[in-house]
Amino acid sequence: MTTFNFNLNRRAFIGAGTLGAAASVFGTASSASAAEARQNAAPQAQGTLPGAASTAAHNFIRRQEFFIAHRGAGDVNPEHTAYAYAESVRRGAEAVEISVRTTSDGRLVCMHDETLQRTTGSNMVVRHNTYVRLRSVYVNMRETLGEGAPLELIPTLDEALDSIDVINRNTILFIEAKDGQGQRLLLETIKRRNLAARTVVKVYRDGNGKYDPNSRFLTQAKAAGCQTWCYFDANDSQPGIQRMAASATVDAIGVPFYENTRGTASGTMSVENVRKVVGYGKPVIVWEIHRRSVHQRFRALGVRGFMCPDPYWITGGNLDPNLKLGEGRRLHGMIPAEVTNPRDMPDYSRGALVHSQPHDESVLLGPLVSMTTRQNYTLDFSMRWENRLPSTTWQYGYLVFGREHDGPFGIASKFRGEATDGCYVLTLRPGGRVRDENGKYLSGDIAQVLRYDPAKRGKEPVVLHTMKLEKPLAANRNIDGKIIVKKDFFYYVINGQYSPRLNDTAHRGPYVHFGRYHGNSNGGPLALTRMVARESWA
């Protein structure tokens, strides 16, 4: 079976490719907001297929392309909270995903997991506790979203729906009941609130873990007037999926995608099987899509629906190129190399974006694309090592710029080894020992620009420039810098010390990453305390 390699032409929309020893596989935002344009367009003018029925949910999933806020846009909001649902709709989401479970006293509450451990830190099991007891803890996603993220109560389904309707009563609802009692209560709620016309009932296989298109719950959901979306695991029976897709009780099919630092992770449906599912004729929805390049890859396969933890980023919403790191919040398009494990994600704390992971990692600074898509721009930044500098001569902190796509980026072997895209890497090396562009060794505090080129697998990057810094680098002291990019050249400034003009135009992609090439055993946390992109004079 073939797995995804994400080799896409950025000029078709956004980029794709893989970066050599420094990257993995996995765009551009225009000055006008694609998300706002989509929101303002008339519903029937957005690619609705012929023959659509009159319900809003029916029409929505038969568009040529549509997006759903996964868990209420969980990449930027505390997931499955009333706040998350409302914020995602306020930011332009036309559809939201809601997961519900039943409490011991028969209330539907919004929660994906069986226990509260991941989202609240409590080991309570939803079905073993009353609604009042569950309200004694807060959803706390600050580990992944930043210390500025709000603490929110676990809402009932009714509270969640009310929060959405205050913003937009036409929002399409993708709702999944995670237990059998919840399925019954969900249908009762849909009937009581008259929601069928805007609801897509989400179901794992047939609702009982099997492939019976005439299962009781599917039949009841259709009888209630809802649309249905049945989702499947990567290696599920293709004849079983085809049988489900052929039934009038099934309106859409779901296929999984999971990523890691090497690109496609275990649990992702193969390309061949995705094509088969698309060929069964029902709208296909993929979950979960964090990156623009992944969206484009599945779109090329004929997938029409995209379950996104940050739909505003995927659809090209307007972004502020001032990261405002002091606010302690993960912003739209700020995507870590590892999207699932909090241990491998940066902290948004202490007025900075802080790399303090056990191993080297990086984070995509997506909001900068509103300026880095321009011909002339400047990256204005400050960073510092906290407590101690790297203890080796070969490890460093870095900024990547000019990259063609938004996939995971890193230096070490945990990242994909081949290269089909390129970029520049500005490295800062306290106490470093490096070979410069002329092949001579230099020692001391050093700034160096490396160029990674496409299709040079296993080869060292090109050294473009090496600068021994006049002002010594020190722990707990800011390093102030600029990268000035022009059409035909670029140069950089570190603590007031200027590089010469570098007449190199190989890479002018829009994506910027911040990272460190060392773990905690070799140096202290690396904090990005300021990052602003602005247009430069020609």
Coordinates of C-alpha atoms in Angstrom, one line a residue:
M1 CA 0.0 0.0 0.0
T2 CA 1.1 3.5 -0.7
T3 CA 1.3 6.1 2.0
F4 CA 1.1 9.9 1.6
N5 CA 4.3 11.7 0.6
F6 CA 2.7 15.2 0.2
N7 CA 4.6 16.3 -2.9
L8 CA 2.6 19.2 -4.0
N9 CA 3.2 22.4 -6.0
R10 CA 2.8 25.4 -3.7
R11 CA 1.7 27.5 -6.6
A12 CA -1.4 25.4 -7.0
F13 CA -2.5 26.8 -3.6
I14 CA 0.0 26.1 -0.8
G15 CA 3.1 24.1 -0.6
A16 CA 4.3 20.6 0.0
G17 CA 7.4 18.6 -0.1
T18 CA 10.0 17.3 2.4
L19 CA 13.2 18.8 3.7
G20 CA 16.4 16.8 3.9
A21 CA 18.1 16.2 7.1
A22 CA 16.2 19.1 8.4
A23 CA 12.6 18.2 7.6
S24 CA 9.6 16.1 7.0
V25 CA 6.7 16.1 4.5
F26 CA 3.9 18.0 5.0
G27 CA -0.2 28.2 1.1
T28 CA -0.1 31.1 1.3
A29 CA -2.6 33.5 2.9
S30 CA -3.5 36.4 0.7
S31 CA -4.3 39.9 2.1
A32 CA -8.0 39.2 1.7
S33 CA -9.5 36.5 4.0
A34 CA -10.5 33.4 2.2
A35 CA -12.4 32.3 5.4
E36 CA -14.4 35.6 5.4
A37 CA -15.2 35.3 1.7
R38 CA -16.5 31.8 2.2
Q39 CA -18.6 32.9 5.2
N40 CA -20.1 35.8 3.3
A41 CA -21.0 33.8 0.2
A42 CA -24.5 32.5 -0.3
P43 CA -24.7 28.9 0.8
Q44 CA -26.0 27.6 -2.6
A45 CA -23.1 29.4 -4.4
Q46 CA -20.4 27.4 -2.7
G47 CA -20.2 24.3 -4.9
T48 CA -23.5 22.5 -3.9
L49 CA -24.0 19.5 -6.1
P50 CA -27.2 19.2 -8.2
G51 CA -30.2 17.6 -6.7
A52 CA -29.6 18.7 -3.1
A53 CA -32.5 18.5 -0.8
S54 CA -33.8 21.5 1.2
T55 CA -32.1 20.8 4.6
A56 CA -29.1 22.8 5.4
A57 CA -27.1 19.8 6.6
H58 CA -27.9 17.9 3.4
N59 CA -26.7 20.7 1.2
F60 CA -23.6 21.4 3.3
I61 CA -22.1 17.9 3.0
R62 CA -22.8 17.9 -0.7
R63 CA -20.7 20.9 -1.5
Q64 CA -17.6 20.4 -3.5
E65 CA -15.6 21.4 -0.4
F66 CA -16.5 22.1 3.3
F67 CA -14.7 22.5 6.6
I68 CA -15.7 21.5 10.2
A69 CA -14.2 22.8 13.4
H70 CA -12.8 19.7 15.0
R71 CA -13.7 19.7 18.7
G72 CA -14.4 23.4 18.4
A73 CA -11.0 24.2 16.8
G74 CA -9.0 22.4 19.5
D75 CA -5.6 23.6 18.1
V76 CA -6.4 27.1 19.5
N77 CA -9.4 26.6 21.9
P78 CA -9.9 24.4 25.0
E79 CA -11.6 21.6 23.2
H80 CA -15.3 20.7 23.6
T81 CA -16.2 23.7 25.7
A82 CA -18.9 26.2 25.1
Y83 CA -16.2 28.8 24.6
A84 CA -14.5 26.7 21.9
Y85 CA -17.6 26.2 19.9
A86 CA -18.6 29.9 20.1
E87 CA -15.1 31.1 19.3
S88 CA -14.8 28.8 16.2
V89 CA -18.1 30.1 14.9
R90 CA -17.2 33.6 15.6
R91 CA -14.0 33.1 13.6
G92 CA -16.0 31.9 10.6
A93 CA -16.5 28.2 11.1
E94 CA -19.7 27.1 9.3
A95 CA -19.8 23.7 11.0
V96 CA -18.6 22.4 14.4
E97 CA -18.0 18.9 15.7
I98 CA -19.4 18.1 19.2
S99 CA -18.8 14.8 21.1
V100 CA -21.1 13.9 24.0
R101 CA -21.1 11.4 26.8
T102 CA -23.7 10.5 29.4
T103 CA -23.3 11.2 33.1
S104 CA -24.4 8.9 35.9
D105 CA -27.5 11.0 36.3
G106 CA -28.4 10.9 32.6
R107 CA -27.2 14.3 31.4
L108 CA -25.4 14.8 28.1
V109 CA -22.1 16.6 28.5
C110 CA -19.5 17.6 25.9
M111 CA -16.4 15.4 26.3
H112 CA -14.4 13.3 23.8
D113 CA -12.6 10.9 26.2
E114 CA -14.1 8.4 28.6
T115 CA -12.2 10.0 31.5
L116 CA -11.3 13.7 32.2
Q117 CA -7.6 13.0 32.6
R118 CA -6.3 14.5 29.4
T119 CA -8.4 17.7 29.4
T120 CA -8.8 18.5 33.1
G121 CA -6.1 16.5 35.0
S122 CA -8.8 14.6 37.0
N123 CA -9.2 10.9 36.7
M124 CA -13.0 10.9 36.9
V125 CA -14.9 8.7 34.5
V126 CA -17.8 10.6 32.9
R127 CA -20.4 7.8 33.2
H128 CA -19.5 7.2 36.9
N129 CA -20.1 10.8 38.0
T130 CA -23.0 13.2 38.2
Y131 CA -23.2 16.4 36.1
V132 CA -22.7 18.5 39.3
R133 CA -19.6 16.5 40.2
L134 CA -18.1 16.9 36.7
R135 CA -18.6 20.7 37.0
S136 CA -16.2 20.8 40.0
V137 CA -13.2 20.7 37.6
Y138 CA -12.2 22.9 34.7
V139 CA -11.1 22.0 31.2
N140 CA -7.5 23.1 31.3
M141 CA -5.6 22.9 28.0
R142 CA -2.8 25.4 29.0
E143 CA -0.1 22.7 28.5
T144 CA -0.8 22.8 24.8
L145 CA -2.5 26.2 24.2
G146 CA -0.6 28.4 26.6
E147 CA -1.0 30.0 30.0
G148 CA -3.3 32.6 28.6
A149 CA -5.9 30.0 27.5
P150 CA -9.1 30.3 29.5
L151 CA -10.2 27.6 32.1
E152 CA -13.7 26.5 31.1
L153 CA -16.4 24.3 32.7
I154 CA -17.6 21.1 31.0
P155 CA -20.8 22.1 29.2
T156 CA -24.0 20.2 28.7
L157 CA -25.0 19.7 25.1
D158 CA -27.8 22.3 25.6
E159 CA -25.3 24.8 26.9
A160 CA -23.0 24.1 23.9
L161 CA -25.8 24.6 21.5
D162 CA -26.9 27.8 23.1
S163 CA -23.4 29.2 22.9
I164 CA -23.3 28.4 19.2
D165 CA -26.7 29.8 18.4
V166 CA -25.9 33.2 20.1
I167 CA -23.4 33.6 17.3
N168 CA -25.0 31.9 14.3
R169 CA -28.2 29.8 14.4
N170 CA -27.4 28.4 11.0
T171 CA -24.2 26.6 12.1
I172 CA -24.1 23.0 10.9
L173 CA -23.8 20.5 13.8
F174 CA -21.7 17.3 13.6
I175 CA -22.6 15.5 16.8
E176 CA -21.4 12.1 18.0
A177 CA -22.8 10.3 21.1
K178 CA -19.9 8.2 22.5
D179 CA -22.2 5.7 24.4
G180 CA -25.4 3.9 23.8
Q181 CA -27.5 5.9 26.3
G182 CA -26.1 9.0 24.7
Q183 CA -27.4 8.0 21.3
R184 CA -31.0 7.9 22.6
L185 CA -30.6 11.2 24.5
L186 CA -29.0 12.8 21.5
L187 CA -31.9 12.0 19.2
E188 CA -34.3 13.3 21.9
T189 CA -32.4 16.6 22.1
I190 CA -32.4 17.0 18.3
K191 CA -36.2 16.5 18.3
R192 CA -36.8 18.8 21.3
R193 CA -34.7 21.6 19.8
N194 CA -35.8 21.1 16.2
L195 CA -32.3 20.6 15.0
A196 CA -32.6 17.8 12.5
A197 CA -32.3 20.1 9.4
R198 CA -28.9 21.3 10.5
T199 CA -27.5 18.2 12.1
V200 CA -25.2 15.5 10.9
V201 CA -25.1 12.6 13.3
K202 CA -21.6 11.2 13.5
V203 CA -21.2 7.4 14.0
Y204 CA -18.3 5.0 14.3
R205 CA -19.1 2.4 11.6
D206 CA -22.8 1.7 12.1
G207 CA -23.0 2.9 15.7
N208 CA -22.4 -0.6 17.1
G209 CA -18.9 -1.2 15.7
K210 CA -20.2 -3.3 12.7
Y211 CA -21.1 -2.7 9.1
D212 CA -24.9 -2.9 9.2
P213 CA -26.4 0.0 7.2
N214 CA -29.8 -0.8 8.7
S215 CA -28.6 -0.6 12.3
R216 CA -31.1 0.7 14.8
F217 CA -29.3 4.0 15.5
L218 CA -28.6 4.8 11.9
T219 CA -32.2 4.1 11.0
Q220 CA -33.5 6.2 13.9
A221 CA -31.2 9.1 13.0
K222 CA -32.4 9.1 9.4
A223 CA -36.0 8.8 10.5
A224 CA -35.5 11.9 12.7
G225 CA -34.5 13.8 9.6
C226 CA -30.8 14.0 10.2
Q227 CA -27.9 13.4 7.9
T228 CA -25.4 10.7 8.9
W229 CA -21.7 10.4 8.7
C230 CA -20.1 7.0 9.3
Y231 CA -16.3 7.0 10.0
F232 CA -13.9 4.1 9.8
D233 CA -10.5 2.9 10.8
A234 CA -7.6 2.8 8.3
N235 CA -7.7 -1.0 7.9
D236 CA -11.4 -1.6 8.1
S237 CA -13.1 -3.9 5.6
Q238 CA -13.4 -2.2 2.2
P239 CA -16.4 -4.4 1.3
G240 CA -18.0 -3.4 4.6
I241 CA -17.4 0.3 3.9
Q242 CA -18.7 -0.1 0.4
R243 CA -21.8 -1.8 1.7
M244 CA -22.4 1.1 4.1
A245 CA -21.8 3.7 1.4
A246 CA -24.3 2.1 -0.9
S247 CA -27.1 2.6 1.7
A248 CA -29.6 5.5 1.8
T249 CA -29.0 5.5 5.6
V250 CA -25.4 6.7 5.2
D251 CA -24.8 10.2 3.8
A252 CA -21.1 10.6 4.2
I253 CA -18.0 8.4 4.9
G254 CA -15.1 9.3 7.1
V255 CA -11.4 8.4 6.6
P256 CA -8.6 8.9 9.2
F257 CA -5.3 10.8 8.8
Y258 CA -2.7 11.0 11.6
E259 CA 0.6 12.7 11.4
N260 CA 3.9 12.6 13.2
T261 CA 7.3 14.3 12.6
R262 CA 8.0 11.9 9.7
G263 CA 4.7 12.7 7.9
T264 CA 2.1 10.0 7.9
A265 CA 1.6 8.2 11.2
S266 CA 0.1 4.8 11.9
G267 CA -3.6 4.7 11.7
T268 CA -3.8 6.7 8.4
M269 CA -5.8 5.2 5.6
S270 CA -3.7 4.4 2.6
V271 CA -3.9 6.3 -0.7
E272 CA -5.4 3.3 -2.5
N273 CA -8.1 2.8 0.1
V274 CA -9.0 6.6 0.2
R275 CA -9.4 6.5 -3.6
K276 CA -11.6 3.4 -3.3
V277 CA -13.8 5.1 -0.6
V278 CA -14.1 8.3 -2.8
G279 CA -15.2 6.0 -5.6
Y280 CA -18.1 4.7 -3.7
G281 CA -19.9 7.9 -4.5
K282 CA -20.7 9.4 -1.1
P283 CA -19.1 12.6 0.2
V284 CA -15.8 11.7 2.0
I285 CA -14.6 13.6 5.1
V286 CA -11.1 13.3 6.4
W287 CA -10.0 13.9 10.0
E288 CA -7.9 15.5 11.4
I289 CA -6.2 18.1 9.2
H290 CA -3.8 20.5 10.9
R291 CA -1.8 21.6 7.8
R292 CA -2.6 23.3 4.6
S293 CA -0.4 21.0 2.6
V294 CA -2.3 17.9 4.0
H295 CA -5.6 19.6 3.0
Q296 CA -4.4 20.0 -0.5
R297 CA -3.2 16.4 -0.7
F298 CA -6.6 14.9 0.3
R299 CA -8.4 17.5 -1.9
A300 CA -6.5 16.2 -4.9
L301 CA -7.7 12.6 -4.0
G302 CA -11.3 13.8 -4.3
V303 CA -12.0 14.2 -0.6
R304 CA -14.5 17.0 0.0
G305 CA -14.9 17.4 3.8
F306 CA -12.1 18.4 6.2
M307 CA -12.3 18.1 9.9
C308 CA -9.8 20.7 11.1
P309 CA -8.6 21.6 14.6
D310 CA -7.9 25.1 13.2
P311 CA -10.2 25.7 10.1
Y312 CA -9.3 29.4 10.1
W313 CA -5.7 28.6 9.3
I314 CA -6.6 26.0 6.7
T315 CA -9.0 28.2 4.9
G316 CA -6.6 31.2 4.7
G317 CA -8.0 33.6 7.3
N318 CA -6.5 37.0 7.9
L319 CA -3.7 36.7 10.5
D320 CA -1.8 39.3 12.5
P321 CA 2.0 39.1 11.7
N322 CA 2.8 40.3 15.2
L323 CA 2.8 37.2 17.3
K324 CA 2.2 39.0 20.6
L325 CA 4.0 36.4 22.6
G326 CA 3.4 38.1 25.8
E327 CA -0.3 37.1 25.7
G328 CA 0.6 33.4 26.3
R329 CA -1.7 32.0 23.7
R330 CA -1.1 29.6 20.8
L331 CA -2.4 31.4 17.7
H332 CA -3.9 30.3 14.4
G333 CA -1.3 28.5 12.3
M334 CA 1.2 28.0 15.2
I335 CA 1.7 24.3 14.7
P336 CA 4.3 22.2 16.6
A337 CA 6.3 19.5 14.7
E338 CA 4.5 16.9 16.9
V339 CA 0.8 17.7 17.1
T340 CA -0.4 15.0 19.6
N341 CA 2.1 14.7 22.4
P342 CA 2.3 17.7 24.8
R343 CA 5.8 16.7 25.9
D344 CA 7.0 17.5 22.4
M345 CA 5.2 20.9 22.2
P346 CA 6.6 24.3 23.1
D347 CA 5.3 26.3 26.1
Y348 CA 3.5 29.6 25.7
S349 CA 4.5 31.0 29.0
R350 CA 6.7 33.6 30.7
G351 CA 5.9 36.1 28.0
A352 CA 7.5 33.9 25.3
L353 CA 7.2 30.9 23.1
V354 CA 9.5 28.5 25.0
H355 CA 11.2 25.3 23.7
S356 CA 11.8 23.1 26.7
Q357 CA 11.0 19.7 25.3
P358 CA 13.2 16.6 26.0
H359 CA 14.4 16.6 22.4
D360 CA 14.9 19.0 19.5
E361 CA 11.7 20.3 18.1
S362 CA 10.3 23.3 16.1
V363 CA 7.1 25.2 15.7
L364 CA 5.6 26.7 12.6
L365 CA 5.0 30.4 13.0
G366 CA 2.0 30.5 10.6
P367 CA 0.6 34.0 11.3
L368 CA 3.7 35.5 9.6
V369 CA 2.5 34.4 6.2
S370 CA 0.4 37.5 5.9
M371 CA 3.7 39.4 5.3
T372 CA 6.2 36.7 4.1
T373 CA 4.1 36.1 1.0
R374 CA 5.3 39.6 -0.1
Q375 CA 8.3 40.2 -2.2
N376 CA 10.1 42.3 0.4
Y377 CA 9.7 41.7 4.2
T378 CA 11.5 41.8 7.5
L379 CA 11.4 39.4 10.4
D380 CA 12.1 41.3 13.6
F381 CA 12.8 38.9 16.5
S382 CA 14.3 38.4 20.0
M383 CA 15.2 35.2 21.6
R384 CA 17.2 34.0 24.7
W385 CA 18.4 30.9 26.3
E386 CA 17.1 30.5 29.9
N387 CA 19.5 29.6 32.6
R388 CA 22.3 28.0 30.5
L389 CA 23.6 28.0 26.9
P390 CA 24.1 24.8 24.9
S391 CA 27.1 22.9 26.2
T392 CA 28.4 21.5 22.9
T393 CA 30.1 23.2 20.0
W394 CA 27.7 21.9 17.4
Q395 CA 24.1 22.5 18.8
Y396 CA 22.2 25.7 18.3
G397 CA 18.9 27.6 18.1
Y398 CA 17.5 28.5 14.7
L399 CA 14.9 30.3 12.6
V400 CA 13.9 28.8 9.3
F401 CA 12.6 31.1 6.5
G402 CA 11.8 30.9 2.8
R403 CA 10.3 27.4 3.2
E404 CA 7.8 26.2 0.6
H405 CA 5.4 24.3 2.8
D406 CA 4.0 24.1 6.3
G407 CA 4.9 20.6 7.4
P408 CA 6.9 19.4 10.4
F409 CA 10.5 20.7 10.5
G410 CA 13.5 19.5 12.4
I411 CA 17.2 18.7 12.2
A412 CA 17.6 15.3 13.9
S413 CA 17.1 11.8 12.6
K414 CA 13.5 11.6 13.9
F415 CA 12.5 13.8 10.9
R416 CA 12.2 12.5 7.4
G417 CA 15.5 12.2 5.6
E418 CA 14.8 13.1 2.0
A419 CA 14.4 16.6 0.6
T420 CA 11.9 17.8 -2.0
D421 CA 11.7 21.4 -0.8
G422 CA 14.2 23.9 0.4
C423 CA 14.7 26.7 2.8
Y424 CA 17.2 28.9 4.7
V425 CA 18.2 28.2 8.3
L426 CA 19.7 31.0 10.4
T427 CA 21.5 29.3 13.3
L428 CA 22.8 30.9 16.5
R429 CA 25.7 28.9 18.1
P430 CA 27.0 29.9 21.5
G431 CA 30.6 28.5 21.8
G432 CA 30.3 26.9 18.4
R433 CA 32.9 25.4 16.2
V434 CA 31.9 25.4 12.5
R435 CA 33.3 25.3 9.0
D436 CA 32.5 28.5 7.2
E437 CA 31.6 29.1 3.5
N438 CA 35.3 29.0 2.6
G439 CA 35.9 25.7 4.4
K440 CA 37.8 27.3 7.3
Y441 CA 37.0 26.5 10.9
L442 CA 35.7 29.2 13.2
S443 CA 35.2 29.0 17.0
G444 CA 33.2 31.3 19.3
D445 CA 29.7 32.7 19.4
I446 CA 28.6 32.4 15.8
A447 CA 25.7 33.1 13.5
Q448 CA 25.5 31.1 10.3
V449 CA 23.1 30.8 7.4
L450 CA 22.6 27.4 5.8
R451 CA 20.7 26.6 2.7
Y452 CA 18.9 23.3 2.3
D453 CA 18.1 22.6 -1.4
P454 CA 15.6 20.2 -2.9
A455 CA 16.4 16.6 -3.8
K456 CA 19.9 16.6 -2.2
R457 CA 19.3 13.6 0.0
G458 CA 21.7 12.9 2.7
K459 CA 23.9 15.8 1.8
E460 CA 25.1 18.6 4.0
P461 CA 23.5 22.0 3.6
V462 CA 25.2 24.8 1.7
V463 CA 26.9 27.3 4.0
L464 CA 26.0 30.8 2.7
H465 CA 27.5 32.9 5.4
T466 CA 29.2 32.7 8.8
M467 CA 29.6 35.6 11.2
K468 CA 31.6 35.6 14.4
L469 CA 29.6 37.7 16.9
E470 CA 31.2 40.7 18.5
K471 CA 28.8 40.8 21.4
P472 CA 29.0 37.5 23.5
L473 CA 25.9 35.4 23.9
A474 CA 24.8 34.9 27.4
A475 CA 22.1 33.0 29.2
N476 CA 19.0 35.0 30.2
R477 CA 19.9 37.8 27.8
N478 CA 18.0 38.6 24.7
I479 CA 19.5 38.1 21.3
D480 CA 18.0 40.8 19.0
G481 CA 17.9 40.1 15.3
K482 CA 16.4 40.8 11.9
I483 CA 16.2 38.9 8.7
I484 CA 15.6 41.3 5.7
V485 CA 14.4 39.6 2.6
K486 CA 14.3 41.3 -0.8
K487 CA 13.5 40.1 -4.3
D488 CA 17.1 39.5 -5.3
F489 CA 19.0 39.2 -2.0
F490 CA 18.7 39.0 1.8
Y491 CA 20.8 39.9 4.8
Y492 CA 20.5 39.5 8.6
V493 CA 21.4 41.5 11.7
I494 CA 22.3 40.0 15.1
N495 CA 22.7 42.4 18.1
G496 CA 23.4 45.3 15.7
Q497 CA 26.0 43.4 13.7
Y498 CA 25.2 43.3 10.0
S499 CA 25.9 40.5 7.5
P500 CA 26.8 41.4 4.0
R501 CA 24.2 41.2 1.2
L502 CA 23.6 37.5 0.3
N503 CA 22.7 37.4 -3.4
D504 CA 20.7 34.2 -3.2
T505 CA 17.2 33.7 -4.5
A506 CA 16.8 29.9 -4.3
H507 CA 14.0 29.9 -1.7
R508 CA 11.2 32.4 -1.3
G509 CA 8.5 30.3 0.3
P510 CA 6.3 31.9 3.0
Y511 CA 6.8 29.6 5.9
V512 CA 8.9 30.4 9.0
H513 CA 9.8 28.0 11.9
F514 CA 11.5 28.5 15.3
G515 CA 13.4 25.7 17.0
R516 CA 16.4 24.5 18.8
Y517 CA 18.7 21.7 17.9
H518 CA 19.4 20.3 21.4
G519 CA 17.5 18.8 24.2
N520 CA 17.4 19.7 27.9
S521 CA 20.5 17.7 28.7
N522 CA 22.6 19.9 26.5
G523 CA 21.2 23.4 27.3
G524 CA 18.5 25.4 28.8
P525 CA 15.1 26.3 27.3
L526 CA 15.1 28.6 24.2
A527 CA 12.6 31.3 24.4
L528 CA 11.3 33.4 21.5
T529 CA 10.3 36.6 23.2
R530 CA 9.4 38.7 20.1
M531 CA 8.5 38.1 16.5
V532 CA 7.0 40.5 14.1
A533 CA 6.9 40.4 10.3
R534 CA 6.5 43.6 8.4
E535 CA 6.8 44.7 4.8
S536 CA 10.2 46.1 3.8
W537 CA 10.9 49.0 1.5
A538 CA 11.8 47.9 -2.0

